[in-house]
Coordinates of C-alpha atoms in Angstrom, one line a residue:
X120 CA -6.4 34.1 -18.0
X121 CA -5.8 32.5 -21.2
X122 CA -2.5 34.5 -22.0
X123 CA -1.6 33.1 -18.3
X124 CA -2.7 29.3 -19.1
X125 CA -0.6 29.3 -22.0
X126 CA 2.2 30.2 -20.4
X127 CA 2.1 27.9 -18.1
X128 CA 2.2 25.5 -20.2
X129 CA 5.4 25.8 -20.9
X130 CA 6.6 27.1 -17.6
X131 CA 8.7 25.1 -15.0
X132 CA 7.0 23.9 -11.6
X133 CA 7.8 26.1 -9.2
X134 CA 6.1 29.0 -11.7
X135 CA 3.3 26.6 -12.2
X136 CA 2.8 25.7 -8.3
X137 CA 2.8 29.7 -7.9
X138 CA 0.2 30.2 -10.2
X139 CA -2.1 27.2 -10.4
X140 CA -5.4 26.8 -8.9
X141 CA -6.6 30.3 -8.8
X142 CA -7.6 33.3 -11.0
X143 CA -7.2 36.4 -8.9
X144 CA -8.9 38.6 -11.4
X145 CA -12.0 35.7 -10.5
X146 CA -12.3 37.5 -7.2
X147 CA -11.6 41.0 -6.9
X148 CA -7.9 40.7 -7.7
X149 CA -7.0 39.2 -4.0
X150 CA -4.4 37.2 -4.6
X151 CA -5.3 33.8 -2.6
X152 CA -8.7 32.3 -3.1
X153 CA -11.5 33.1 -0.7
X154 CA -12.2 30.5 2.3
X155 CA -15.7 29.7 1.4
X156 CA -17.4 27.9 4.6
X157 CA -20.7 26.6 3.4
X158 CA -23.8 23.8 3.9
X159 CA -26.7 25.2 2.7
X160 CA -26.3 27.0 -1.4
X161 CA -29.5 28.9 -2.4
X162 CA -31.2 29.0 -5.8
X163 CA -32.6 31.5 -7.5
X164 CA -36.1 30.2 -8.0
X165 CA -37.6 26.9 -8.1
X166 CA -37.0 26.0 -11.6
X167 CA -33.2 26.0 -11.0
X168 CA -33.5 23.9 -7.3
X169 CA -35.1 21.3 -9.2
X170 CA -32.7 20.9 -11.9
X171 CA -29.9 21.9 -10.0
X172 CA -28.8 24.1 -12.5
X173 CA -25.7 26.1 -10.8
X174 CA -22.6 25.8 -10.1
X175 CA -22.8 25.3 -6.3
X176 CA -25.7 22.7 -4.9
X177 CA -24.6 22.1 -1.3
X178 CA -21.2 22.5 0.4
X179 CA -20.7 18.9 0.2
X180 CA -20.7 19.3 -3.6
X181 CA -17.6 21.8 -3.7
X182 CA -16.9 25.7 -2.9
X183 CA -15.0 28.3 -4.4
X184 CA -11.8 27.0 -2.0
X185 CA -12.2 23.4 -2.7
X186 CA -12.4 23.9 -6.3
X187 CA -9.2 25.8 -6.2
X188 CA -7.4 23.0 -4.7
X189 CA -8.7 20.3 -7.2
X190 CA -8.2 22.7 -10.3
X191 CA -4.3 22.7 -9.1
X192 CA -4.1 18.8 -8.7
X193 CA -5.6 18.3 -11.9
X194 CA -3.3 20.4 -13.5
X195 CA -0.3 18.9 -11.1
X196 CA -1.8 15.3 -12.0
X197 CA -2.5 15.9 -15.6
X198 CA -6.1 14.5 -14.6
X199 CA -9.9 14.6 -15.1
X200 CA -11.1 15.4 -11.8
X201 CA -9.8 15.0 -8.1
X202 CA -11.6 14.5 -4.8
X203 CA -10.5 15.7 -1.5
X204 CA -10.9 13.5 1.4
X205 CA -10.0 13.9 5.1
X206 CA -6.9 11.9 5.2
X207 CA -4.3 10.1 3.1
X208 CA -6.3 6.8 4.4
X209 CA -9.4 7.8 2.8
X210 CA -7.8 8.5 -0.3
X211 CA -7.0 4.8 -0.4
X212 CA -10.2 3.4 1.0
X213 CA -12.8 5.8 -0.9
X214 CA -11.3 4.4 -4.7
X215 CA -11.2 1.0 -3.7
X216 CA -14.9 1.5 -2.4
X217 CA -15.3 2.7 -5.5
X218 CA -14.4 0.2 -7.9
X219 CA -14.4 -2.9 -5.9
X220 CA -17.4 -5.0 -5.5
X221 CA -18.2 -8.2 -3.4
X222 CA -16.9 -11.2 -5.5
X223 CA -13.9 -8.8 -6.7
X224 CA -10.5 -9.8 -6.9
X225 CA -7.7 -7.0 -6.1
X226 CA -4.1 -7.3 -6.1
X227 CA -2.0 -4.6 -3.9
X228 CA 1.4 -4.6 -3.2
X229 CA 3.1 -5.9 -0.2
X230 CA 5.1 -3.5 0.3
X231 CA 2.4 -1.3 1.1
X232 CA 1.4 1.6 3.6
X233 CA 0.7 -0.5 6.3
X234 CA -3.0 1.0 7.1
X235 CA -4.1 0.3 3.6
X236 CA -3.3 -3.5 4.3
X237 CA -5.8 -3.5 7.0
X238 CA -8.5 -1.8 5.4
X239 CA -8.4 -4.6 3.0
X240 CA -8.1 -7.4 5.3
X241 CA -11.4 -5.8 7.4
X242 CA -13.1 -3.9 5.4
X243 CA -12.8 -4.9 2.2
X244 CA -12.6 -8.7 3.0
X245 CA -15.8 -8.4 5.3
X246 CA -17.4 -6.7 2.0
X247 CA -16.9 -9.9 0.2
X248 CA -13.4 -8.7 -1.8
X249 CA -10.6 -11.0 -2.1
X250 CA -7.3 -9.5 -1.3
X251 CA -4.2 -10.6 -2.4
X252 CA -0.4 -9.5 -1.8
X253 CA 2.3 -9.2 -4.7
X254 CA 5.8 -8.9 -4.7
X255 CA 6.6 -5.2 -5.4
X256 CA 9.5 -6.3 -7.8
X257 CA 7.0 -8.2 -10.0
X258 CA 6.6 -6.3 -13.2
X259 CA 5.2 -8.0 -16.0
X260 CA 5.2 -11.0 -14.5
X261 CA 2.0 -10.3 -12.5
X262 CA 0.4 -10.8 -15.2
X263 CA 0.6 -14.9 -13.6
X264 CA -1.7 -13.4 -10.4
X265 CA -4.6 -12.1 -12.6
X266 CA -7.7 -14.2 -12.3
X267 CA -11.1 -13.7 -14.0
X268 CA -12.2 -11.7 -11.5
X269 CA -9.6 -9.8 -10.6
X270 CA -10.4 -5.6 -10.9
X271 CA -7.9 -3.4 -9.2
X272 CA -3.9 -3.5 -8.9
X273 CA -3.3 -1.1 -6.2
X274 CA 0.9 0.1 -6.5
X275 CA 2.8 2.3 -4.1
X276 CA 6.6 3.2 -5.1
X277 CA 8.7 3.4 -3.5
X278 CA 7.3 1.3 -1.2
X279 CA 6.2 2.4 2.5
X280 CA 9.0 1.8 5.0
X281 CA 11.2 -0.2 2.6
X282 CA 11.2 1.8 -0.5
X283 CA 10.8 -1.3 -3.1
X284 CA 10.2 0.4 -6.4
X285 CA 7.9 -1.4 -8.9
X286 CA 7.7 -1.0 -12.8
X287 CA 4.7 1.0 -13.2
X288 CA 4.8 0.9 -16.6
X289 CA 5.0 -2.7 -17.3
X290 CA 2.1 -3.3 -14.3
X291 CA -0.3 -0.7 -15.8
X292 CA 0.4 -2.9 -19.6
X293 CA -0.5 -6.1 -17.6
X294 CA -3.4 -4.9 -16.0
X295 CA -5.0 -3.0 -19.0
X296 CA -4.7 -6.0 -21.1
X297 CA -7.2 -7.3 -18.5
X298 CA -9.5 -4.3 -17.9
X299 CA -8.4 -3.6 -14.4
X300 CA -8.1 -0.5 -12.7
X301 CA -4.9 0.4 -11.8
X302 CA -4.3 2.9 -8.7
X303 CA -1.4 4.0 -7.6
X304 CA -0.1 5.9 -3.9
X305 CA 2.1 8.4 -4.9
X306 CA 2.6 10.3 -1.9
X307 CA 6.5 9.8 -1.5
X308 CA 7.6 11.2 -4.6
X309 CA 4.4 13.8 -4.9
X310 CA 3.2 14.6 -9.0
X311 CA 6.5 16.7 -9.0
X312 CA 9.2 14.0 -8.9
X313 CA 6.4 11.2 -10.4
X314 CA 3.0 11.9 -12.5
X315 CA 1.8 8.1 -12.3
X316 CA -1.8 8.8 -15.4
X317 CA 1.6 9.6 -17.6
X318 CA 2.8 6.0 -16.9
X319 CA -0.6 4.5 -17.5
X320 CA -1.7 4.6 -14.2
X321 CA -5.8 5.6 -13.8
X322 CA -6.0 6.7 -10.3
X323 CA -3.2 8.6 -8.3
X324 CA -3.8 8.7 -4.2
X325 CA -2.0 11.5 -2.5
X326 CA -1.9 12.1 1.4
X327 CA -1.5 15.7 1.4
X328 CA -1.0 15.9 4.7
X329 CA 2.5 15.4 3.6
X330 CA 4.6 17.5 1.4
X331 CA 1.4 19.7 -0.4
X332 CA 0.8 20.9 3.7
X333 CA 5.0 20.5 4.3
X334 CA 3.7 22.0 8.0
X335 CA 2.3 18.8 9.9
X336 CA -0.6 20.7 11.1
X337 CA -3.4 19.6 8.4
X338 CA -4.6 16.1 7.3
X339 CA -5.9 15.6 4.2
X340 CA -6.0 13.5 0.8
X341 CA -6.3 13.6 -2.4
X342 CA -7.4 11.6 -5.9
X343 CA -7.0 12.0 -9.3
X344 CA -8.4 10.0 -12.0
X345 CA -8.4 9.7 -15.5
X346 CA -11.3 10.9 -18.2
X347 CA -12.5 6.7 -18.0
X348 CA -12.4 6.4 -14.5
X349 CA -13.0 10.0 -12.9
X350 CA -16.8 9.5 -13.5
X351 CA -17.2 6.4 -10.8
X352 CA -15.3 8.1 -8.0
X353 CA -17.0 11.0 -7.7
X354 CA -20.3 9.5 -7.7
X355 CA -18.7 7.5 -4.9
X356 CA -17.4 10.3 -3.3
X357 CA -20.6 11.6 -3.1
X358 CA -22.7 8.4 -2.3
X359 CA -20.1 8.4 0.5
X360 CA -20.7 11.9 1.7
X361 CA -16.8 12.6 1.6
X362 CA -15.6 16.2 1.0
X363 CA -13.0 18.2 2.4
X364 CA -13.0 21.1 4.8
X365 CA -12.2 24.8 3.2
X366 CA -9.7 25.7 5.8
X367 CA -7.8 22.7 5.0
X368 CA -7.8 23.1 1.0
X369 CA -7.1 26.6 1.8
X370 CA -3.9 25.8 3.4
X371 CA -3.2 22.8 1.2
X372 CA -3.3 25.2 -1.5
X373 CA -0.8 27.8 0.0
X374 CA 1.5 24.6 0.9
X375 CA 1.6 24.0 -2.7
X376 CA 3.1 27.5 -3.3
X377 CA 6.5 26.1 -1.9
X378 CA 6.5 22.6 -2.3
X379 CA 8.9 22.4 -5.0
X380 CA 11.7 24.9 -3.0
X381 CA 10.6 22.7 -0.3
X382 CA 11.3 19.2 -2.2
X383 CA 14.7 20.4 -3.8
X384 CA 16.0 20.8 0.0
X385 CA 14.4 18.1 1.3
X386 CA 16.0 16.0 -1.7
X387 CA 19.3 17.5 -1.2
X388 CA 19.5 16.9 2.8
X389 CA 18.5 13.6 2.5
X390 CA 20.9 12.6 -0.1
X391 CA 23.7 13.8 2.2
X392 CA 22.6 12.3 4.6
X393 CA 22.2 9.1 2.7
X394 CA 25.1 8.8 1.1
X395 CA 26.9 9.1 5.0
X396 CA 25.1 6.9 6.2
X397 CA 26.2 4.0 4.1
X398 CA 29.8 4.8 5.2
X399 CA 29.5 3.8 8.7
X400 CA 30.2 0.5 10.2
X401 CA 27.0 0.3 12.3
X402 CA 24.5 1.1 9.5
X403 CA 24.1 -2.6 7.5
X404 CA 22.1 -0.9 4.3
X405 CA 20.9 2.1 3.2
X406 CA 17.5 2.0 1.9
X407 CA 17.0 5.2 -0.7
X408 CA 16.1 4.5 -4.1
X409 CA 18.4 7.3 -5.5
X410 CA 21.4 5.7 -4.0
X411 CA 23.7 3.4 -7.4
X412 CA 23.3 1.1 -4.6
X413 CA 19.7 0.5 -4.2
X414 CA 18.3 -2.5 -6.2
X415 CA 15.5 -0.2 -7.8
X416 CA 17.8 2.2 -8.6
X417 CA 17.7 1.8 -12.2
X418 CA 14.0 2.1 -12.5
X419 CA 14.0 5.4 -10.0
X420 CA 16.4 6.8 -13.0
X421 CA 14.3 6.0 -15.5
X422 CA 11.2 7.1 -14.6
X423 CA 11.3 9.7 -11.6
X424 CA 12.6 13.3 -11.9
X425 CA 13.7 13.5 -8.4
X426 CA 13.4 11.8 -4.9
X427 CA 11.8 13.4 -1.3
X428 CA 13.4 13.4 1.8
X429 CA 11.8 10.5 3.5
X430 CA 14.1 6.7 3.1
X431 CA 15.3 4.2 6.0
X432 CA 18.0 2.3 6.6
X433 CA 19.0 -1.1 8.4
X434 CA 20.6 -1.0 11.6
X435 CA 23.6 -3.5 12.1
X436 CA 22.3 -4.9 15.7
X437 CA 22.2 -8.9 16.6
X438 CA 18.5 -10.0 16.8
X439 CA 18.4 -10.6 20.7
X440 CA 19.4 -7.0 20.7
X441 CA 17.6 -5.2 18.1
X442 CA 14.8 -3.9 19.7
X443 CA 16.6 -2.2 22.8
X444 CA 19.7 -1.1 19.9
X445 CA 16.7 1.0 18.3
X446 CA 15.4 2.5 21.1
X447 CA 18.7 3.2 22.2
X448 CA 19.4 5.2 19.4
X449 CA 15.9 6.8 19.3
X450 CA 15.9 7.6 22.5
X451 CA 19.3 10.0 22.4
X452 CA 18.3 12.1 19.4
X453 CA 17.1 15.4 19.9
X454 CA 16.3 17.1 16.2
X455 CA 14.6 14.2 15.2
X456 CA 11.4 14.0 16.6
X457 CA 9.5 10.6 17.5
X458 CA 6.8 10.7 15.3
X459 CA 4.8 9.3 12.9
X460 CA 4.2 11.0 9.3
X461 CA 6.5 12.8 7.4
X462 CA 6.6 16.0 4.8
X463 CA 6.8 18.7 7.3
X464 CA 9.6 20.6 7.7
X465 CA 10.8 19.0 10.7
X466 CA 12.8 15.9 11.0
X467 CA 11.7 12.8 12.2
X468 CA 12.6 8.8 13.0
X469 CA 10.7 6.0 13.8
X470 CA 11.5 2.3 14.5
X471 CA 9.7 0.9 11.5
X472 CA 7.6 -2.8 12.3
X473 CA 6.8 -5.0 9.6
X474 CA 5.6 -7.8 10.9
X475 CA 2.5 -8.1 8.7
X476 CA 4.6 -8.4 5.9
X477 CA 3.5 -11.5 4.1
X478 CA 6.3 -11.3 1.3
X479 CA 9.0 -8.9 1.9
X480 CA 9.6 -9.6 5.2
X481 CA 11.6 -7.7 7.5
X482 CA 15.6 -7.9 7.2
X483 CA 17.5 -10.3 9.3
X484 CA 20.4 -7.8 10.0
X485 CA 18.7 -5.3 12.2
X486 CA 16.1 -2.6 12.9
X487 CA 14.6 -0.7 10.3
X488 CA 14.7 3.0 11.4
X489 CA 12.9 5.5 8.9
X490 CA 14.4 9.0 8.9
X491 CA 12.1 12.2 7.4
X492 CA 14.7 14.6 6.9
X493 CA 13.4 17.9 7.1
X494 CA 14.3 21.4 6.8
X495 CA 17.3 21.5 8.9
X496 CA 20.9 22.1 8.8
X497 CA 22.6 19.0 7.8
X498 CA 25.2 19.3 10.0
X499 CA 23.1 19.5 12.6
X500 CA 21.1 16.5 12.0
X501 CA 24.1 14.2 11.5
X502 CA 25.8 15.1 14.8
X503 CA 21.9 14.4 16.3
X504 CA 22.5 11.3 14.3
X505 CA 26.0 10.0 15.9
X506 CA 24.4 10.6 19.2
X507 CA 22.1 7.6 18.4
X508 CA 24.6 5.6 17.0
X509 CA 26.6 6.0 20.2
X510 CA 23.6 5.4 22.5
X511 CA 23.0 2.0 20.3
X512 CA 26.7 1.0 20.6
X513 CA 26.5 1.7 24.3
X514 CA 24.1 -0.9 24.5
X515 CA 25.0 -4.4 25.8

């Protein structure tokens, strides 16, 4: 196993994801780690009970399968520990829990997924927390936002819906200088295209529903943290009773297997697709943050090795018209399922809302309509697209 772990080091990531997680030697030489369904762990005598001195307490505190799945993170993430949770929500709301307490101050990002934002104005606001929204675009300068009590920067880039991107770097700097915790949702570009602890972030929040699954059939999250912070969110995560289900980590884990082949077509399909998009008369702007075009494009250069296959653009439709222009076009596609997530390997579009936006509010120009593109034909997804666009143009 050592031989193995040092090559890995050096190896590229679709050898690592093919590799990571699990020793087969460990375990009789099968090749995929065994689903372990437990509650109750026994000890060997009382002496151990007491002190708790194995490996495996309760099935609350980890199995074989769960361990696998973290192990691969951590070595994805570059991290201390990670926690599974049972959805990408819960891997935003269990951190914050976590290190937010009443009389706290936290700064997230407005341009953030949009169930997050009302977990802090309910939850975390009924707990006594202050919330406040920042312009994604901020960088150094929200340094001007921190108060005394301010403890957490929450980040997200791109940005849900409207793919903002943020300087990571420079907000990590800020915050640090201030002792806050900075946490980051890094689901978009997955530890792949993005490992947020290498750009001083201290907690990264995957929904691994998403690309690690790439099959829309599990939900699931995930969190990493750092040596300084891993310590507090695992006793939360077990003050909290969280934990995730074997079955899930099992398939998480075999999702991983193809998740980079997965991302380099998802990448390339959406580029395409992208790029003719912003030719057409009825499409006002692209939003993609690999696109020259896009006004965080210079940042997505600098610091991302690649982008997914999820990105929206901006409808050309007069505002008295908008709404039925969307569903016009929604309405006529047939590759493109209506649905919400993304990360599978089938295409999607949704009429995005973001009317609780407090700062980046939603453009004046038209619709936002966000496009998963998944694992099909490009050809076939563009001519799925001009049938929308004709439906919407049809529209009076």
């Amino acid at each position: 196993m050592k031989k193995k772990e040092t090559l890995l080091n050096g190896a590229g990531a679709n050898t690592r994801l093919a590799h990571l997680g699990h020793d087969p030697l460990g375990y009789h030489g099968f090749v995929n780690p065994p689903v372990v369904h437990a509650s109750t762990v026994l000890f060997p005598d009382s002496a151990t009970m007491e002190k708790r001195s194995q490996k495996y307490t309760y099935g609350t505190r980890g199995t074989p399968t769960t361990d696998a799945l973290c192990e691969a993170l951590d070595e994805l993430e570059g991290s201390a520990g990670t926690i599974l949770v049972p959805s990408g929500l819960a891997a935003i709301s269990v951190p914050f829990l976590a290190y937010l307490s009443a009389g706290d101050h936290a700064l997230i990002v407005d341009s953030v997924y949009t169930p997050c934002r009302n977990f802090c104005n309910t939850m975390l606001t009924r707990l006594g927390v202050e919330i406040e929204y920042y312009d994604p675009e901020i960088g150094a300068g929200i340094e001007a936002l921190i108060k005394p009590n301010t403890r957490l920067v929450h980040t997200e880039a791109p940005g849900s819906n409207t793919f903002e991107m943020q300087d990571i770097r420079a907000i990590a700097d800020v915050a640090h200088k201030h002792h806050c915790v900075v946490t980051m949702d890094n689901t978009w570009a997955t530890p792949l295209f993005f490992r947020p602890l290498d750009f001083g972030v201290d907690v990264s929040i995957h929904a691994t529903t998403k690309y690690p699954s790439g099959h829309s059939d599990i939900i699931m999250g995930s969190v990493s943290a750092n040596a300084k912070h891993w310590p507090k969110l695992e006793e939360a995560r077990i003050t909290l009773g969280i934990c995730g289900a074997p079955d899930d980590s099992y398939m998480i884990l075999r999702g991983l297997r193809t998740m980079g082949i997965r991302l380099e077509h998802h990448q390339k399909s959406a580029l395409d697709i992208a790029r003719w998009l912003e030719t057409r008369d009825d499409v006002f702007r692209v939003l993609h943050p690999a696109l020259p075009s896009f006004p965080g494009h210079d940042i997505w250069k600098r610091d991302f090795k690649g982008a997914s296959g999820v990105f929206s653009f901006v409808l050309k439709a007069e505002t008295d018209k908008a709404r039925a222009k969307a569903h016009a076009f929604l309405d006529a596609l047939s590759f493109f399922g209506l649905g919400y997530s993304w990360g599978g390997y089938e295409s999607l579009a949704v009429a995005v809302n973001l009317s609780d936006r407090t700062i980046r509010t939603a453009p004046p120009e038209g619709p936002v309509i966000r496009l998963q593109i998944g694992l099909e034909d490009v050809a076939d997804l563009k001519k799925d697209l001009e049938a929308g666009f004709a439906a919407a143009a049809a529209t009076v």
